[in-house]
Amino acid sequence: MSQAADIPAYPAEPDHMVFALPMPMAQAFGLKGEAIGNDRARIRMPYQQQFTNSRGDMHGGAIATLLDVGLSAAARAHDPARYGVITVDLTIHYIAPASGDVICTAVCEKRGLSLSFVRGELRNDAGDLLGMASGTFKLVDRTKS
């Protein structure tokens, strides 16, 4: 996956925003867009006890939410404020439990007129691989009526 230097940093936003788009659901999960551009995106989900499983690790459903938002952000990384995204499919491979913050880094491998094909990975702050995903996303131009 891409090195952090390949993704331009993004300025801090209000809690309900992710890369220039309002997303109240992301606020509930505490998702923070850290970087976007060059067909890539990086989003962090802080560890929150209310989203853990019986072992105290981040629940797979919360992890799936982070991957969906992270991969969809990479799909619109070429013009973040212009495009919304609809998830067509998302395949997730859980590799290791997450007991702290989780960082999703994603890259858009191919973007057509409306469909984007994206892959991503999850890591903790130590850089350990926690999961991988791939997905197909439909771009929705928010500037058209």
C-alpha positions as a LaTeX table, in Angstrom:
\begin{tabular}{lrrr}
\hline
Residue & $x$ (\AA) & $y$ (\AA) & $z$ (\AA) \\
\hline
Met1 & 0.00 & 0.00 & 0.00 \\
Ser2 & 1.00 & 3.61 & $-0.45$ \\
Gln3 & 3.40 & 5.42 & 1.84 \\
Ala4 & 1.95 & 8.26 & 3.92 \\
Ala5 & 3.93 & 10.84 & 1.92 \\
Asp6 & 1.97 & 9.89 & $-1.22$ \\
Ile7 & $-1.28$ & 11.22 & 0.26 \\
Pro8 & $-1.66$ & 14.97 & 0.80 \\
Ala9 & $-2.68$ & 15.88 & 4.36 \\
Tyr10 & $-6.19$ & 17.28 & 4.76 \\
Pro11 & $-7.05$ & 20.09 & 7.19 \\
Ala12 & $-9.09$ & 19.32 & 10.29 \\
Glu13 & $-12.86$ & 19.44 & 9.76 \\
Pro14 & $-15.94$ & 19.59 & 11.99 \\
Asp15 & $-16.90$ & 16.19 & 13.46 \\
His16 & $-19.78$ & 15.64 & 11.00 \\
Met17 & $-17.61$ & 16.18 & 7.88 \\
Val18 & $-15.37$ & 13.74 & 5.99 \\
Phe19 & $-13.32$ & 15.28 & 3.20 \\
Ala20 & $-15.74$ & 18.16 & 2.55 \\
Leu21 & $-18.96$ & 16.13 & 2.73 \\
Pro22 & $-21.43$ & 16.09 & 5.64 \\
Met23 & $-21.59$ & 12.58 & 7.11 \\
Pro24 & $-23.37$ & 12.40 & 10.50 \\
Met25 & $-22.80$ & 8.62 & 10.67 \\
Ala26 & $-19.04$ & 9.22 & 10.56 \\
Gln27 & $-19.44$ & 11.58 & 13.51 \\
Ala28 & $-21.04$ & 8.79 & 15.52 \\
Phe29 & $-17.99$ & 6.57 & 14.89 \\
Gly30 & $-15.51$ & 9.41 & 15.40 \\
Leu31 & $-14.02$ & 8.98 & 11.91 \\
Lys32 & $-11.36$ & 11.54 & 11.01 \\
Gly33 & $-10.18$ & 12.15 & 7.47 \\
Glu34 & $-6.41$ & 12.59 & 7.68 \\
Ala35 & $-5.28$ & 12.69 & 4.05 \\
Ile36 & $-6.72$ & 12.55 & 0.53 \\
Gly37 & $-5.42$ & 12.96 & $-3.01$ \\
Asn38 & $-3.45$ & 11.12 & $-5.69$ \\
Asp39 & $-6.29$ & 8.55 & $-5.84$ \\
Arg40 & $-5.70$ & 7.73 & $-2.16$ \\
Ala41 & $-7.31$ & 8.42 & 1.19 \\
Arg42 & $-6.48$ & 7.80 & 4.85 \\
Ile43 & $-9.09$ & 7.80 & 7.63 \\
Arg44 & $-8.67$ & 7.07 & 11.34 \\
Met45 & $-11.20$ & 5.54 & 13.69 \\
Pro46 & $-10.28$ & 6.07 & 17.35 \\
Tyr47 & $-10.77$ & 3.22 & 19.78 \\
Gln48 & $-14.15$ & 3.62 & 21.48 \\
Gln49 & $-15.45$ & 1.13 & 24.02 \\
Gln50 & $-19.04$ & 1.37 & 22.75 \\
Phe51 & $-17.89$ & $-0.19$ & 19.46 \\
Thr52 & $-16.10$ & $-3.20$ & 20.95 \\
Asn53 & $-16.98$ & $-6.88$ & 21.04 \\
Ser54 & $-17.07$ & $-9.19$ & 24.07 \\
Arg55 & $-13.24$ & $-9.39$ & 24.05 \\
Gly56 & $-12.78$ & $-5.60$ & 24.11 \\
Asp57 & $-11.55$ & $-5.42$ & 20.50 \\
Met58 & $-13.14$ & $-3.16$ & 17.92 \\
His59 & $-16.26$ & $-4.89$ & 16.57 \\
Gly60 & $-16.19$ & $-6.14$ & 12.98 \\
Gly61 & $-19.21$ & $-4.00$ & 12.13 \\
Ala62 & $-17.40$ & $-0.84$ & 13.22 \\
Ile63 & $-14.36$ & $-1.94$ & 11.23 \\
Ala64 & $-16.59$ & $-2.50$ & 8.18 \\
Thr65 & $-17.92$ & 1.04 & 8.55 \\
Leu66 & $-14.38$ & 2.43 & 8.57 \\
Leu67 & $-13.49$ & 0.43 & 5.46 \\
Asp68 & $-16.62$ & 1.52 & 3.61 \\
Val69 & $-15.92$ & 5.19 & 4.33 \\
Gly70 & $-12.18$ & 4.88 & 3.68 \\
Leu71 & $-12.48$ & 3.06 & 0.37 \\
Ser72 & $-15.29$ & 5.31 & $-0.83$ \\
Ala73 & $-13.14$ & 8.36 & $-0.01$ \\
Ala74 & $-10.37$ & 7.00 & $-2.25$ \\
Ala75 & $-12.96$ & 6.55 & $-5.02$ \\
Arg76 & $-13.65$ & 10.31 & $-4.90$ \\
Ala77 & $-10.10$ & 11.42 & $-4.07$ \\
His78 & $-9.70$ & 13.15 & $-7.43$ \\
Asp79 & $-12.42$ & 15.70 & $-6.51$ \\
Pro80 & $-13.60$ & 15.09 & $-2.91$ \\
Ala81 & $-16.20$ & 17.86 & $-2.64$ \\
Arg82 & $-17.81$ & 17.16 & $-6.02$ \\
Tyr83 & $-18.61$ & 13.46 & $-5.69$ \\
Gly84 & $-20.66$ & 11.38 & $-3.34$ \\
Val85 & $-20.39$ & 7.61 & $-3.55$ \\
Ile86 & $-22.69$ & 4.59 & $-3.52$ \\
Thr87 & $-21.19$ & 1.29 & $-2.41$ \\
Val88 & $-21.79$ & $-1.42$ & $-5.02$ \\
Asp89 & $-19.84$ & $-4.15$ & $-3.21$ \\
Leu90 & $-17.35$ & $-4.46$ & $-0.39$ \\
Thr91 & $-15.26$ & $-7.52$ & 0.46 \\
Ile92 & $-13.46$ & $-7.56$ & 3.81 \\
His93 & $-10.72$ & $-9.83$ & 5.15 \\
Tyr94 & $-10.20$ & $-9.53$ & 8.90 \\
Ile95 & $-6.63$ & $-10.51$ & 9.81 \\
Ala96 & $-6.02$ & $-9.47$ & 13.42 \\
Pro97 & $-8.00$ & $-7.91$ & 16.26 \\
Ala98 & $-7.93$ & $-4.16$ & 16.77 \\
Ser99 & $-7.47$ & $-3.07$ & 20.36 \\
Gly100 & $-6.68$ & 0.58 & 19.67 \\
Asp101 & $-7.08$ & 3.19 & 16.94 \\
Val102 & $-7.51$ & 1.78 & 13.44 \\
Ile103 & $-6.26$ & 3.52 & 10.30 \\
Cys104 & $-7.68$ & 2.76 & 6.86 \\
Thr105 & $-5.49$ & 3.58 & 3.87 \\
Ala106 & $-7.08$ & 3.06 & 0.45 \\
Val107 & $-6.16$ & 3.50 & $-3.20$ \\
Cys108 & $-8.43$ & 3.79 & $-6.23$ \\
Glu109 & $-6.95$ & 1.34 & $-8.72$ \\
Lys110 & $-9.26$ & 2.20 & $-11.62$ \\
Arg111 & $-11.87$ & 4.92 & $-12.10$ \\
Gly112 & $-14.33$ & 4.82 & $-14.98$ \\
Leu113 & $-17.10$ & 7.27 & $-15.82$ \\
Ser114 & $-19.23$ & 6.09 & $-12.91$ \\
Leu115 & $-17.58$ & 3.06 & $-11.27$ \\
Ser116 & $-14.38$ & 3.03 & $-9.23$ \\
Phe117 & $-12.44$ & $-0.03$ & $-8.10$ \\
Val118 & $-10.68$ & 0.42 & $-4.78$ \\
Arg119 & $-8.55$ & $-1.60$ & $-2.37$ \\
Gly120 & $-7.49$ & $-0.77$ & 1.14 \\
Glu121 & $-5.92$ & $-1.98$ & 4.31 \\
Leu122 & $-6.25$ & $-1.46$ & 8.02 \\
Arg123 & $-3.35$ & $-0.94$ & 10.37 \\
Asn124 & $-2.87$ & 0.08 & 13.98 \\
Asp125 & $-0.53$ & 2.87 & 15.12 \\
Ala126 & 2.35 & 0.36 & 15.30 \\
Gly127 & 1.84 & $-0.44$ & 11.61 \\
Asp128 & 0.53 & $-3.98$ & 12.13 \\
Leu129 & $-1.78$ & $-5.23$ & 9.38 \\
Leu130 & $-5.30$ & $-5.79$ & 10.77 \\
Gly131 & $-7.36$ & $-6.25$ & 7.64 \\
Met132 & $-7.76$ & $-5.75$ & 3.91 \\
Ala133 & $-10.69$ & $-4.91$ & 1.66 \\
Ser134 & $-11.67$ & $-4.31$ & $-1.92$ \\
Gly135 & $-14.77$ & $-2.65$ & $-3.26$ \\
Thr136 & $-16.62$ & $-1.17$ & $-6.18$ \\
Phe137 & $-18.15$ & 2.27 & $-5.79$ \\
Lys138 & $-20.45$ & 4.35 & $-7.99$ \\
Leu139 & $-19.60$ & 8.04 & $-8.21$ \\
Val140 & $-22.50$ & 10.46 & $-7.86$ \\
Asp141 & $-21.86$ & 14.00 & $-9.10$ \\
Arg142 & $-23.21$ & 16.28 & $-6.37$ \\
Thr143 & $-23.07$ & 19.35 & $-8.64$ \\
Lys144 & $-25.77$ & 18.07 & $-11.01$ \\
Ser145 & $-29.42$ & 18.57 & $-10.17$ \\
\hline
\end{tabular}
